[in-house]
Structure formats: structure tokens, C-alpha cells
XYZ file of C-alpha atoms in Angstrom:
677
model
C -83.130 -40.853 -79.960
C -85.753 -37.554 -80.112
C -85.540 -35.043 -77.458
C -87.405 -32.189 -75.735
C -84.867 -29.404 -77.395
C -85.836 -30.169 -81.035
C -87.592 -27.551 -83.069
C -90.729 -29.365 -83.914
C -93.798 -28.072 -82.484
C -95.156 -31.082 -81.139
C -92.175 -31.398 -79.626
C -92.559 -27.961 -77.631
C -96.114 -28.201 -77.102
C -97.180 -31.457 -76.395
C -94.269 -33.991 -75.497
C -92.680 -31.390 -73.183
C -96.019 -30.437 -71.185
C -96.724 -34.186 -71.342
C -93.288 -35.127 -69.106
C -93.784 -32.438 -66.724
C -96.946 -33.606 -65.902
C -95.536 -36.958 -65.311
C -92.916 -36.194 -63.148
C -95.287 -33.799 -61.328
C -97.472 -36.810 -60.231
C -94.010 -39.144 -59.880
C -93.402 -35.948 -57.113
C -96.683 -36.143 -55.708
C -96.574 -40.069 -55.117
C -93.359 -39.363 -53.084
C -94.999 -39.119 -49.408
C -96.815 -41.491 -49.767
C -94.238 -43.947 -50.688
C -91.918 -42.850 -48.200
C -94.530 -43.188 -45.445
C -94.944 -46.486 -46.853
C -91.078 -47.103 -46.371
C -90.628 -45.669 -42.980
C -93.734 -47.874 -41.580
C -91.979 -51.021 -43.188
C -87.989 -50.111 -42.223
C -88.692 -49.811 -38.229
C -91.372 -52.650 -38.526
C -92.014 -54.281 -35.246
C -94.326 -57.408 -34.858
C -94.610 -57.234 -31.065
C -94.889 -53.752 -30.120
C -97.200 -52.312 -33.099
C -98.190 -49.261 -30.374
C -94.627 -48.201 -30.096
C -93.651 -48.696 -33.595
C -96.152 -46.927 -34.900
C -95.564 -43.534 -32.834
C -92.597 -43.880 -33.525
C -93.405 -43.885 -37.482
C -95.853 -41.039 -37.190
C -92.995 -38.846 -35.396
C -91.016 -39.235 -37.945
C -92.950 -38.541 -40.618
C -92.876 -34.386 -39.279
C -88.919 -34.663 -38.640
C -86.362 -32.430 -40.484
C -84.488 -34.904 -41.788
C -87.605 -36.481 -43.532
C -88.516 -33.443 -45.444
C -84.858 -32.886 -46.114
C -85.066 -36.599 -47.346
C -88.463 -35.883 -49.134
C -86.567 -32.579 -51.069
C -83.456 -34.536 -51.929
C -85.768 -37.580 -53.696
C -87.603 -35.346 -55.603
C -84.848 -33.394 -57.209
C -83.670 -37.465 -57.878
C -86.963 -37.964 -59.779
C -86.498 -34.978 -61.679
C -83.376 -36.570 -62.660
C -84.965 -39.563 -63.736
C -87.750 -37.690 -65.626
C -85.240 -35.818 -67.617
C -83.199 -38.866 -68.610
C -86.029 -40.686 -69.380
C -87.320 -37.617 -71.904
C -83.956 -37.240 -73.524
C -83.372 -41.308 -73.726
C -86.865 -42.617 -74.551
C -87.451 -44.136 -78.530
C -90.565 -45.639 -79.840
C -88.054 -48.015 -82.198
C -86.113 -50.267 -80.005
C -82.273 -50.765 -80.682
C -82.198 -54.485 -81.270
C -78.414 -55.365 -81.351
C -77.734 -58.652 -83.492
C -74.505 -59.806 -81.749
C -73.167 -59.651 -78.342
C -69.785 -57.054 -79.662
C -72.679 -54.970 -80.740
C -74.191 -55.172 -77.247
C -71.031 -54.469 -76.172
C -70.427 -51.361 -77.756
C -74.057 -49.815 -76.537
C -73.052 -50.408 -73.159
C -69.625 -48.649 -73.859
C -71.207 -46.197 -75.449
C -70.188 -42.742 -73.891
C -73.931 -41.688 -74.273
C -74.803 -45.057 -72.313
C -71.496 -44.107 -69.866
C -72.815 -40.708 -68.743
C -76.546 -42.643 -67.952
C -74.516 -45.203 -65.707
C -72.545 -42.699 -63.933
C -75.541 -40.600 -63.300
C -77.737 -43.054 -62.199
C -75.184 -44.341 -59.761
C -74.727 -40.931 -58.306
C -78.520 -40.187 -57.543
C -78.621 -44.368 -56.319
C -76.384 -43.451 -53.078
C -78.530 -40.517 -52.832
C -81.349 -42.638 -52.502
C -79.854 -44.665 -50.191
C -78.179 -42.133 -48.282
C -82.165 -40.891 -47.584
C -83.379 -44.424 -46.865
C -80.038 -44.885 -44.350
C -80.901 -41.693 -42.167
C -85.101 -42.835 -42.090
C -84.073 -46.357 -41.264
C -82.069 -44.516 -38.467
C -80.215 -46.667 -35.706
C -76.870 -48.093 -36.857
C -77.365 -46.750 -40.692
C -77.784 -43.135 -39.650
C -74.309 -41.683 -40.403
C -71.091 -42.430 -42.469
C -69.248 -42.265 -38.505
C -69.386 -42.669 -35.116
C -67.235 -42.232 -32.207
C -65.028 -45.160 -31.347
C -65.778 -46.473 -28.164
C -63.084 -49.407 -28.045
C -60.575 -47.350 -29.377
C -57.223 -49.392 -28.707
C -55.480 -45.870 -29.818
C -54.790 -43.148 -27.369
C -57.429 -40.657 -28.326
C -60.121 -42.206 -26.955
C -62.801 -40.256 -29.070
C -61.273 -40.831 -32.851
C -64.166 -41.168 -35.258
C -64.278 -44.920 -36.815
C -66.092 -45.824 -39.963
C -69.716 -46.953 -39.583
C -69.636 -50.067 -42.289
C -73.178 -50.889 -42.067
C -73.550 -46.930 -43.619
C -70.535 -47.471 -46.132
C -72.998 -50.752 -46.965
C -75.704 -49.346 -48.281
C -74.194 -46.294 -50.075
C -72.062 -48.588 -52.373
C -75.684 -50.799 -52.923
C -77.616 -47.685 -54.025
C -74.300 -47.342 -56.939
C -75.102 -51.070 -57.400
C -78.525 -50.923 -57.939
C -78.423 -47.914 -60.081
C -75.513 -49.247 -62.553
C -77.789 -52.627 -62.203
C -80.960 -50.231 -63.667
C -79.274 -48.043 -66.267
C -77.108 -51.528 -67.578
C -80.757 -53.307 -67.637
C -81.988 -50.696 -69.686
C -80.204 -51.159 -72.929
C -80.325 -55.028 -72.161
C -83.850 -55.115 -72.070
C -85.039 -51.861 -74.030
C -86.439 -50.010 -70.740
C -85.967 -46.741 -72.697
C -88.326 -48.518 -75.179
C -92.141 -46.749 -74.758
C -94.243 -48.745 -77.049
C -98.370 -48.097 -77.558
C -101.096 -49.759 -75.682
C -103.609 -51.800 -78.410
C -106.460 -51.121 -75.939
C -106.773 -47.781 -75.148
C -107.481 -46.677 -71.699
C -107.532 -43.630 -69.105
C -104.775 -42.622 -67.664
C -105.903 -43.071 -64.125
C -106.810 -46.927 -65.342
C -103.793 -47.500 -66.479
C -101.912 -46.827 -64.001
C -104.081 -48.371 -61.472
C -103.639 -51.752 -63.308
C -99.861 -51.514 -63.760
C -99.064 -50.675 -60.053
C -99.425 -54.413 -58.894
C -96.822 -54.611 -61.365
C -94.401 -52.083 -60.383
C -94.889 -53.309 -57.084
C -93.738 -56.473 -57.828
C -91.292 -55.953 -60.315
C -89.244 -53.463 -57.919
C -89.575 -56.298 -54.711
C -87.987 -59.309 -57.540
C -85.568 -56.937 -59.295
C -84.388 -55.619 -55.800
C -83.992 -59.538 -54.599
C -81.359 -60.131 -57.533
C -79.990 -56.696 -57.050
C -79.181 -57.940 -52.916
C -78.050 -61.214 -53.920
C -75.289 -60.110 -56.265
C -74.460 -57.086 -54.452
C -73.689 -59.153 -51.484
C -71.316 -61.673 -53.613
C -69.562 -58.876 -55.351
C -69.014 -57.128 -51.563
C -68.048 -60.479 -49.972
C -64.920 -60.504 -52.562
C -63.976 -56.900 -52.991
C -65.656 -54.719 -49.996
C -62.261 -53.856 -48.773
C -61.162 -52.086 -51.287
C -63.578 -49.272 -50.918
C -63.843 -49.346 -47.333
C -59.824 -49.340 -46.770
C -60.567 -46.446 -49.415
C -62.766 -44.944 -47.870
C -61.127 -45.254 -44.444
C -58.359 -43.559 -45.319
C -59.709 -40.489 -47.561
C -62.111 -39.271 -44.627
C -59.355 -39.998 -41.627
C -61.943 -42.807 -39.929
C -60.975 -45.407 -37.955
C -62.242 -48.843 -38.005
C -63.244 -50.832 -35.316
C -62.047 -54.138 -34.971
C -64.347 -54.882 -32.279
C -66.717 -55.511 -34.914
C -67.389 -57.864 -37.574
C -66.217 -57.004 -40.901
C -69.134 -57.131 -43.769
C -67.005 -58.577 -46.031
C -66.951 -61.643 -44.075
C -69.073 -64.680 -43.691
C -69.761 -63.442 -39.911
C -71.451 -60.059 -41.331
C -73.378 -60.902 -43.964
C -75.240 -63.135 -42.846
C -77.014 -60.826 -40.819
C -81.048 -60.746 -41.346
C -81.954 -57.250 -40.684
C -79.013 -56.380 -42.647
C -80.633 -57.994 -45.655
C -83.669 -56.902 -45.219
C -83.313 -53.006 -44.431
C -81.029 -52.890 -47.803
C -84.011 -55.258 -49.944
C -86.404 -53.144 -48.139
C -84.318 -49.867 -49.039
C -83.814 -51.505 -52.775
C -87.483 -51.875 -53.553
C -88.030 -48.268 -52.356
C -85.109 -47.411 -54.930
C -86.377 -49.048 -57.503
C -90.143 -48.305 -57.309
C -89.627 -44.592 -57.076
C -87.613 -44.985 -60.407
C -90.544 -47.332 -62.293
C -93.078 -45.366 -60.762
C -91.574 -41.895 -62.923
C -90.752 -44.421 -65.957
C -94.404 -45.631 -66.006
C -96.014 -42.524 -65.972
C -94.142 -40.922 -68.764
C -94.946 -43.610 -70.507
C -98.540 -43.606 -70.033
C -98.294 -39.551 -70.576
C -96.227 -39.994 -73.973
C -98.125 -42.136 -75.356
C -101.750 -40.711 -74.895
C -104.008 -40.625 -77.912
C -103.419 -37.261 -79.787
C -106.037 -36.130 -82.136
C -104.770 -34.427 -85.147
C -107.078 -32.292 -87.084
C -107.391 -33.896 -90.875
C -107.257 -30.327 -92.685
C -106.988 -26.708 -91.548
C -109.129 -23.504 -91.488
C -106.077 -21.538 -91.256
C -102.695 -21.682 -93.619
C -100.434 -21.087 -90.333
C -101.867 -24.486 -88.930
C -101.222 -26.917 -91.850
C -98.127 -28.341 -90.427
C -100.609 -29.550 -87.876
C -103.013 -31.332 -89.618
C -102.795 -35.233 -90.488
C -101.847 -35.639 -94.196
C -98.754 -33.252 -93.059
C -97.632 -34.941 -89.764
C -97.525 -38.323 -91.560
C -94.784 -36.779 -93.799
C -92.627 -36.505 -90.366
C -89.420 -38.130 -90.643
C -87.501 -36.255 -87.620
C -89.726 -36.705 -84.590
C -90.602 -40.560 -84.887
C -93.150 -39.864 -81.592
C -95.368 -37.383 -84.179
C -95.064 -40.293 -86.922
C -96.256 -43.115 -84.201
C -99.053 -41.064 -82.995
C -100.251 -39.830 -86.244
C -100.925 -43.366 -87.803
C -102.566 -44.146 -84.407
C -105.088 -41.521 -84.734
C -105.058 -42.589 -88.162
C -106.251 -46.150 -87.067
C -108.542 -44.718 -84.670
C -110.164 -42.469 -87.054
C -110.334 -44.750 -89.883
C -112.486 -47.514 -87.179
C -114.540 -45.196 -85.309
C -114.850 -41.376 -86.431
C -117.098 -41.246 -89.775
C -117.207 -37.514 -89.518
C -113.464 -37.387 -89.808
C -113.612 -39.872 -92.759
C -115.554 -37.721 -94.456
C -112.986 -35.241 -94.427
C -110.356 -37.696 -95.484
C -112.682 -38.219 -98.489
C -113.598 -34.711 -99.610
C -112.473 -32.760 -102.447
C -110.433 -29.114 -102.360
C -112.426 -25.861 -102.916
C -111.663 -24.889 -105.258
C -110.077 -27.452 -108.080
C -111.481 -30.822 -106.636
C -108.400 -32.498 -105.935
C -108.447 -35.536 -103.058
C -105.400 -33.973 -101.374
C -106.227 -35.557 -97.811
C -106.849 -38.962 -99.609
C -103.366 -38.735 -101.841
C -101.629 -37.767 -99.242
C -102.669 -39.836 -96.236
C -102.624 -43.181 -99.174
C -99.430 -41.797 -100.548
C -97.498 -42.060 -96.669
C -99.066 -45.658 -95.854
C -98.616 -47.181 -99.205
C -94.559 -45.764 -98.530
C -94.146 -47.374 -95.467
C -95.280 -50.848 -96.734
C -93.388 -50.658 -99.614
C -90.284 -49.762 -97.593
C -90.805 -52.903 -95.349
C -91.396 -55.093 -98.435
C -87.927 -53.803 -99.770
C -86.379 -54.442 -96.416
C -87.707 -58.035 -96.098
C -86.725 -58.656 -99.676
C -83.046 -57.322 -99.188
C -82.878 -59.135 -95.830
C -84.011 -62.664 -97.656
C -81.355 -62.192 -100.651
C -78.452 -61.501 -98.233
C -79.507 -64.505 -96.340
C -79.691 -66.987 -99.454
C -76.428 -65.651 -100.792
C -74.968 -65.825 -97.417
C -74.281 -62.078 -97.801
C -71.655 -62.521 -100.481
C -72.865 -60.958 -104.380
C -71.594 -62.472 -107.746
C -68.245 -60.234 -108.810
C -69.305 -59.142 -112.214
C -66.440 -58.594 -115.061
C -65.427 -55.414 -116.239
C -67.534 -56.344 -119.963
C -70.657 -57.323 -118.230
C -71.287 -54.334 -115.613
C -72.887 -52.225 -118.006
C -74.634 -54.842 -119.975
C -75.939 -56.324 -116.359
C -77.115 -52.885 -114.626
C -78.776 -52.306 -118.100
C -80.859 -55.670 -118.472
C -82.105 -55.308 -114.654
C -83.103 -51.891 -114.698
C -85.378 -53.170 -118.000
C -86.145 -56.267 -117.352
C -87.853 -54.392 -114.345
C -89.521 -51.792 -116.154
C -90.633 -54.427 -119.022
C -92.482 -57.003 -116.160
C -94.046 -53.999 -114.565
C -95.513 -53.036 -118.274
C -94.045 -49.323 -118.475
C -90.168 -48.039 -119.113
C -89.204 -44.760 -117.570
C -88.138 -42.455 -120.214
C -84.383 -41.674 -120.732
C -84.766 -38.165 -118.825
C -86.457 -39.194 -116.249
C -84.518 -39.878 -113.311
C -84.520 -43.012 -111.217
C -85.076 -43.247 -107.564
C -82.023 -45.090 -105.879
C -84.454 -47.626 -104.275
C -88.215 -48.970 -105.949
C -90.508 -48.218 -103.432
C -93.036 -49.691 -105.627
C -92.607 -53.376 -107.076
C -95.597 -54.200 -109.571
C -96.456 -57.847 -110.070
C -95.137 -60.991 -107.757
C -91.789 -59.610 -105.689
C -90.308 -63.315 -105.710
C -90.493 -64.058 -109.902
C -89.896 -67.673 -110.042
C -87.043 -68.711 -111.932
C -89.220 -70.586 -114.620
C -90.041 -67.360 -115.824
C -86.555 -65.190 -115.316
C -84.172 -64.448 -118.163
C -80.523 -65.585 -118.206
C -79.402 -62.414 -116.604
C -81.804 -62.225 -113.831
C -80.140 -61.417 -110.903
C -81.624 -63.725 -108.795
C -80.078 -66.265 -111.029
C -76.611 -64.831 -111.089
C -74.936 -66.977 -109.415
C -76.425 -70.048 -111.040
C -75.820 -69.088 -115.082
C -73.005 -68.815 -116.576
C -71.009 -65.515 -118.332
C -71.692 -65.860 -121.730
C -69.692 -62.925 -122.030
C -66.619 -63.681 -120.360
C -63.106 -64.001 -122.111
C -63.211 -67.521 -120.383
C -66.521 -69.113 -122.476
C -66.218 -71.076 -124.766
C -68.676 -72.018 -127.823
C -69.638 -75.316 -126.606
C -70.551 -73.528 -123.451
C -72.758 -71.358 -125.767
C -74.444 -73.883 -127.008
C -75.303 -75.889 -123.671
C -77.081 -72.274 -122.620
C -80.809 -71.995 -122.452
C -82.150 -69.236 -124.928
C -84.367 -67.226 -124.800
C -88.208 -68.177 -124.968
C -90.744 -66.480 -127.228
C -91.651 -64.523 -124.247
C -88.300 -63.315 -122.930
C -86.698 -62.546 -126.792
C -86.018 -59.218 -127.929
C -89.685 -57.690 -129.965
C -90.032 -54.994 -132.451
C -93.706 -55.460 -132.471
C -96.173 -52.905 -132.032
C -96.256 -50.983 -128.700
C -99.374 -50.744 -126.748
C -98.467 -48.801 -124.173
C -97.009 -45.204 -124.713
C -94.402 -45.340 -121.841
C -92.522 -48.174 -123.430
C -89.566 -47.641 -125.929
C -88.765 -49.620 -128.653
C -85.415 -51.551 -128.536
C -82.949 -52.853 -130.736
C -81.546 -56.037 -131.015
C -78.501 -56.906 -128.575
C -74.637 -57.478 -129.727
C -73.966 -59.724 -127.602
C -77.001 -62.173 -128.425
C -77.588 -63.420 -131.731
C -80.467 -61.892 -133.527
C -83.620 -62.476 -133.032
C -85.260 -61.553 -136.442
C -85.195 -65.321 -136.935
C -87.622 -65.221 -133.425
C -89.644 -62.689 -134.243
C -90.349 -63.610 -137.230
C -90.226 -67.535 -137.150
C -87.786 -67.904 -140.142
C -85.161 -70.380 -139.132
C -82.075 -68.520 -140.161
C -80.311 -66.763 -137.905
C -78.283 -63.906 -138.755
C -74.393 -64.266 -137.494
C -73.795 -62.343 -134.478
C -70.307 -59.874 -134.731
C -67.785 -61.081 -133.032
C -66.913 -59.698 -129.289
C -64.194 -57.746 -129.408
C -61.269 -59.133 -126.906
C -61.201 -57.491 -123.060
C -58.502 -55.174 -122.182
C -55.424 -56.925 -120.267
C -56.587 -57.347 -116.713
C -54.328 -55.702 -114.415
C -52.455 -57.162 -111.985
C -53.005 -56.020 -108.445
C -49.473 -54.759 -106.413
C -47.020 -56.798 -104.612
C -48.128 -54.667 -101.718
C -51.839 -54.782 -102.156
C -51.478 -58.561 -102.420
C -49.376 -59.006 -99.136
C -51.881 -56.556 -97.322
C -54.584 -58.720 -98.698
C -52.973 -61.713 -97.830
C -52.345 -60.472 -94.448
C -55.512 -60.147 -93.597
C -57.056 -62.948 -94.374
C -54.710 -65.005 -92.294
C -55.610 -62.271 -89.233
C -59.294 -63.627 -90.076
C -58.245 -66.958 -90.066
C -56.687 -66.882 -87.072
C -59.789 -65.137 -85.402
C -62.660 -67.655 -86.537
C -60.602 -70.427 -84.695
C -61.074 -68.479 -81.356
C -63.703 -69.337 -79.328
C -64.212 -66.157 -77.519
C -64.416 -63.982 -80.665
C -67.065 -66.170 -82.213
C -68.886 -66.016 -79.266
C -68.957 -62.054 -79.663
C -69.316 -61.815 -83.535
C -72.375 -64.647 -83.483
C -75.419 -63.443 -84.033
C -77.760 -63.442 -81.769
C -81.234 -66.439 -82.491
C -84.196 -64.289 -83.766
C -82.135 -60.780 -83.468
C -82.068 -59.966 -87.168
C -85.787 -60.830 -87.459
C -86.669 -58.626 -84.277
C -84.227 -55.831 -85.558
C -86.625 -55.997 -89.250
C -89.704 -55.535 -87.653
C -88.734 -53.067 -84.961
C -90.944 -50.039 -85.954
C -93.597 -53.033 -87.185
C -96.406 -50.626 -84.549
C -96.065 -48.258 -87.467
C -97.006 -50.630 -90.148
C -100.068 -52.454 -88.494
C -101.503 -49.086 -87.823
C -101.052 -47.877 -91.835
C -102.599 -51.283 -92.522
C -105.008 -50.911 -90.219
C -105.992 -47.353 -91.406
C -105.813 -48.321 -94.978
C -107.921 -51.524 -94.689
C -110.324 -49.660 -92.897
C -110.417 -46.226 -95.078
C -110.990 -48.509 -98.323
C -113.756 -50.377 -96.377
C -115.411 -47.478 -95.384
C -115.558 -45.888 -98.611
C -117.637 -48.447 -100.046
C -120.068 -46.859 -98.962
C -118.738 -43.834 -97.859
C -116.787 -42.157 -100.865
C -119.190 -40.022 -102.566
C -116.976 -39.049 -105.254
C -114.816 -42.238 -105.672
C -111.919 -41.016 -104.872
C -110.442 -44.269 -103.081
C -111.092 -46.292 -106.307
C -108.177 -44.700 -108.134
C -105.417 -45.571 -105.754
C -107.174 -49.444 -104.875
C -105.136 -51.354 -107.701
C -101.563 -49.583 -105.720
C -102.932 -50.456 -102.320
C -103.853 -54.236 -103.352
C -100.662 -54.704 -104.911
C -98.657 -53.564 -102.279
C -100.507 -55.740 -99.235
C -100.312 -58.764 -101.596
C -95.946 -58.123 -102.255
C -95.842 -57.148 -98.591
C -97.762 -60.846 -97.779
C -96.095 -62.936 -99.937
C -92.605 -61.341 -98.393
C -93.634 -62.097 -94.923
C -94.616 -65.287 -95.569
C -91.345 -65.914 -97.708
C -89.887 -64.155 -94.452
C -91.509 -66.760 -92.065
C -89.260 -69.499 -93.461
C -85.960 -68.716 -92.748
C -84.791 -69.783 -89.433
C -85.773 -68.405 -86.082
C -88.289 -66.232 -87.679
C -91.543 -67.943 -86.665
C -89.937 -69.305 -83.152
C -91.479 -67.801 -80.121
C -89.401 -65.275 -78.406
C -88.430 -67.098 -74.450
C -90.768 -65.126 -71.831
C -88.515 -62.108 -69.680
C -88.416 -62.343 -65.849
C -89.826 -59.759 -63.762
C -88.701 -56.214 -65.487
C -90.233 -52.995 -66.620
C -88.342 -53.870 -69.849
C -91.171 -53.537 -72.345
C -90.913 -56.960 -74.551
C -93.511 -56.154 -77.188
C -91.007 -55.580 -79.688
C -89.872 -59.811 -79.956
C -93.737 -60.347 -81.317
C -94.487 -57.072 -83.722
C -93.656 -59.666 -86.132
C -96.294 -61.800 -85.778
C -98.644 -59.258 -84.868
C -98.172 -57.416 -87.990
C -98.518 -60.835 -89.797
C -102.030 -61.394 -88.435
C -102.868 -57.800 -89.062
C -101.704 -57.701 -92.726
C -104.072 -60.748 -93.354
C -107.126 -59.098 -91.857
C -106.437 -56.149 -93.694
C -106.893 -58.193 -96.825
C -109.325 -59.928 -95.793
C -111.713 -56.709 -94.561
C -111.120 -55.830 -98.087
C -112.472 -58.702 -99.618
C -114.955 -59.244 -97.396
C -116.041 -55.874 -98.199
C -116.033 -55.730 -101.790
C -116.383 -59.331 -102.752
C -116.584 -60.126 -106.703
C -116.000 -56.628 -107.427
C -112.341 -57.249 -107.115
C -112.142 -59.136 -110.495
C -112.320 -55.771 -111.752
C -109.534 -53.996 -110.309
C -106.596 -54.113 -112.515
C -103.621 -55.627 -111.023
C -101.327 -58.866 -112.126
C -102.139 -61.792 -112.466
C -100.046 -63.077 -109.577
C -101.821 -60.799 -107.434
C -104.967 -61.758 -108.804
C -104.536 -65.129 -108.365
C -103.412 -64.474 -104.837
C -106.442 -62.047 -103.945
C -108.859 -64.846 -105.149
C -107.398 -66.724 -102.343
C -108.427 -64.392 -100.239
C -111.982 -64.114 -101.698
C -112.660 -68.095 -101.163
C -111.537 -67.532 -97.672
C -108.397 -70.077 -98.282
C -105.350 -68.008 -96.876
């Protein structure tokens, strides 16, 4: 999670001051909210004049001013924790045990403990301002049976309020984990801060009142069963007597008090409203649009330019605001678009466009690879095919070679291969009829012909490679493709290449080395491990905790989908605008890559939505300040992706037929050009 302690220039110069401004406005709003609370807590229907004069006199009392100072400190603490714990990418647990691990995390335990403490502070201030029987923790015993007539007795009403503040503080912290309350989302429609706050204020009041009502219900039930424990402990610790003439609050007679429940609900609403206002103002200020310069005049300001900020990896709030700025400039700022299309002087290179398009394409390709990996894991049920020792090297080499041949290029031996391929040329998901026998997608269903257990009959039954799949020795059109020799484990391809019916005999495979049997201890440990797993799998509680939550995997895949939506909007608008504004044609050099990435991502997204629970709509949550927009990001991204492709095809039209892309992508692109998708 980002914090103000990072060395990022944006965190120092922008985020920190935005957080300070939000906390300052929250403190300035405290007198108004406190005044409303005093009038509601001392409400008297049949004595309006006395009620008004009493409340106005209380506003200038020393106890009220001291309470305002304490509440200002509470707002500072809530603002600090909002700054330390906020995130632009929500953390979505895929199982109940993962959610339990988040709740019990030491960082979250500190968050809960602090909120319990400040909740008790707010409730102390509320009880003091409410006055009457809630004002102090102790009072002189008037019906004391002991010899000391002036002994202090425990005021259980005040204790009841303090424990309610701790309970509501923990509930707020716990719901913050469950409902991702620290998640900061960006608004689709840009508004001024005042208008956004004004529009959200009724929702905050409603959420505070409803959530306070739920908390009062849960707290009253909890105090009814366990209220005697803290009451006895506080009484013994502070040496306070318990007045037996009053009804105890852990009984039905004590809890069925309308005035008590009303004051508890009003105080809880005041507590939650104060915290929710602080969180709301922080969200409004942090997500305010920021304008990054496309190019800088001075070298020391180069790190603050849009192409440089887009490559930020550590501070996600900067990257998200940069992508938001890119989406806005691509739609509404022709002058800034000209800076993106401009050439560097001297040299005449489109550095701005190259850097922006590179980062956007990297985002799209990363999401595509993530979706493909998730689909492969679901298709294989999380289990990969164990490869034999004799085919490990062959399968790894053939996979890399076949992927290079399908794309038309093959890396040279001295070229280092990245661990994750960011570009996937051609179709992402090839049909099984076009794959070779050693294709990874068909590996679980294809016999291993090099295995020592394979027979000549099995080799005869195995499908022979077609003309397009056979090894070739002809002229090479691309200078990057290296000539390959015949494979030692397959029949010679001379007959397939030259059309001859005679095939040269393949050399007999060498006998594989004898497999080493596992030791007795390793085999015993493996058996015990399987027994424990089988025993736990039959327990209902274990299955309940470890089973994956519905839609959680799909939501986690698209947790950062807002960044990809802005990348799609920015790229598509820039490409569409380049049709009339790009004087140097810098966009045309990367148009095939952009179209290929978008179409590959479209195919991966369509395939993902065919999985169970991927296309089901999320259930609407109850009234809460927790942001649930991340649950529908996959639907928004699918719509944004289709809109981006249509935006490009409707602008360029038939000119896209001249773009060099694969046949699969050309066929898919034709569907968009004919508005059949």
C-alpha cells in the first residue's frame, strides 16, 4: 500500500498536501456536525424554548470546547490511517481462510486497536455533550448499604457508551477489510470537489445512520450475554461500587430503555459520520485529476513528464493518475495530442509516442497473459502434466521454436529470452487441429512417443505431422529464422519435403537411464501427507474455509482493470485522432501491434467470460461506504475494449485491410468493420 513516506516526488509534493487539505476540511466541519449532534441528543419535543436555550448555552461550555479538541485529534488519526492504508488496487481474497488471514494480519490488528481506542474517545465526548446520566463514569452512591454513605458507584450507562465506542471502532475496522473500504476508486465523470462532496453527503448520512443501527443491534445482543464481565472488571479495578437499586444493563429490563437506545444510536451515527466524512474527503482529494506535462523544457523535470510517469512501478497512484490524464488528453486536448505525435529535435524520433504506446501495450499484454494463464489453470484443474526425463529438454525447445515459427520469427541463439512473453502474435488460442503433437495445450491428451513404455504399434497409431507441420529445409523468407535440421526422435522428413514415398529409418532410441526409486522415508512422508489431506478434505469446516468464493478469482484478475480501461481509451482515441492530426505518421508504425494486442485481448476476455461465475452479476451490498466498483470492472473493461476497437475501425475503415496482421486477427477485424461483433 502506498504511503506518504515513499521517496516518490508525487507522494511528497501532491499526495501529502492533498491528504492535509482533506483533514483540514474535516476538522473545519466538526463544529457544524457537533452542533447538530447536541441538538439531536438533547431533543425535547414539548419544551422547544428550553431545548434551544440549553443547547446554545452548551455550545460555549468548556466541556464542549475540550471535546472539539479531542475530536480534532481523532480526525487527524483517521486521516493518517487513511493515507497509510489506501490503495488503488483492491485486495480480493479468493477464499475465507485468506480473508481470515487479512483480518488477523498484524498490520490490521494495529488498525483495529487504534480504531477501538479512538471510538472510545468519540463516545466519551458524545456522552459528555449528551449530559444527564451519561456524563461521568462514577457518581455518589445514594442507597449504599455499607457504612460509607459517600462511596462512589459505577455509572453503567457511561460504561455502556464507552464499550459501544470500542465495538463500533472495531466494526468499522473489520468492515473496512471485508468491504475494501481502503480502496480508492476513480470517478468516470469528472466533477469539481464541492459538487462531488455535495452529491455524496446524503449518502454518507444514510450510511452512517443505517450502519449505526446495525451496530447498536449487534452490540446490545453482545452486551446482554457478556456485559457482566467488563462491568465487574472495571468495578474491581477502579474500586467502584455497583448500585443494586438500579437495573443492570445486561438484563431485559435494563436494555428495554428507549431513551438509552436512542442516545446510543445518535452517538453511533455521530461517530461514523465523523469518520466517513474524513474518508470521503480523502478520496475526493486524492483522486482529483492531475495534469502531467507531455514533455519538459528542463532536464530536471523529465521524471514528471507523462511518458516517464507511465512507467512507474512502485507508486500506483501516480500511474493511475497518469493513465487518467492520458485518457483525458486523448479525448479533449488537441494541443497536447500534438505534443504526443511530435518528433524530437534534433534526431526526429517520436520518443513521446513510443514511450506512451509501449507502456499501454505492456499493460494490455500483461492482462492477456494473465487471462490465458488463468484459463489454462482452470482447464487443467490446476494440474500440469508431468514430463518424462527424456522429453523435458525436447518439449521446452519445441515449445519455444513452435511459438517463434507461428509468429514468423525465431530468436537468434545469442538473444536472451524474457521469462514472460509480452507479445503474443497471431491468435492467442489456436485450434487443436492446427497444433503439432507436442503442443502444450494437447500434451495431457497425447501419448509420449519417446517414453520407454511406448510400443511400435502406438507410434503407428500416432498422427503424423501434416505438410504444414513438418520440418522444412526450403528457402527462408525471414532473415531471423534459422535453418533447422531433422529431429532425431522423428522420422526423416526428406520424403515429406521432396515428395518421395521412401522414408529413411530413424535411429533406435538409446535406453533411458534406470529411474531411481524414492527412499523409504520420502515415500512414508508422502503417504502421510496424502492421508492428512484426505482426512482434512472430509471435514466440513476445512472445506468451508478453503473453498474458493464465487466470482472472487474473476474479480481478482480484473482488480486493476481501471488502468487497462484508461490505456484502451487513451490508445484508441490517439489512434483515431492520428487519422487527421498525425502529420508525420508516427502512429502507423505501431498500428499493427496495437490492433494485434487489442484483438488478442478481446479473444482472451471472451474466452474468460465463458467460465463459470465470470459473467454473473455481483450481488448488491447493503448501505456502506465501502466501494464495490471493483466487482464490475470486468464488465466495464469488456465494453471499453469493444468500444476501442470499434472506434479505430470506424475511423480508418477499409484502410485497415492494408495493415499487416495475422489471418486470424484480420478475420476478427473484418467482423468489427462490418459491425457484426
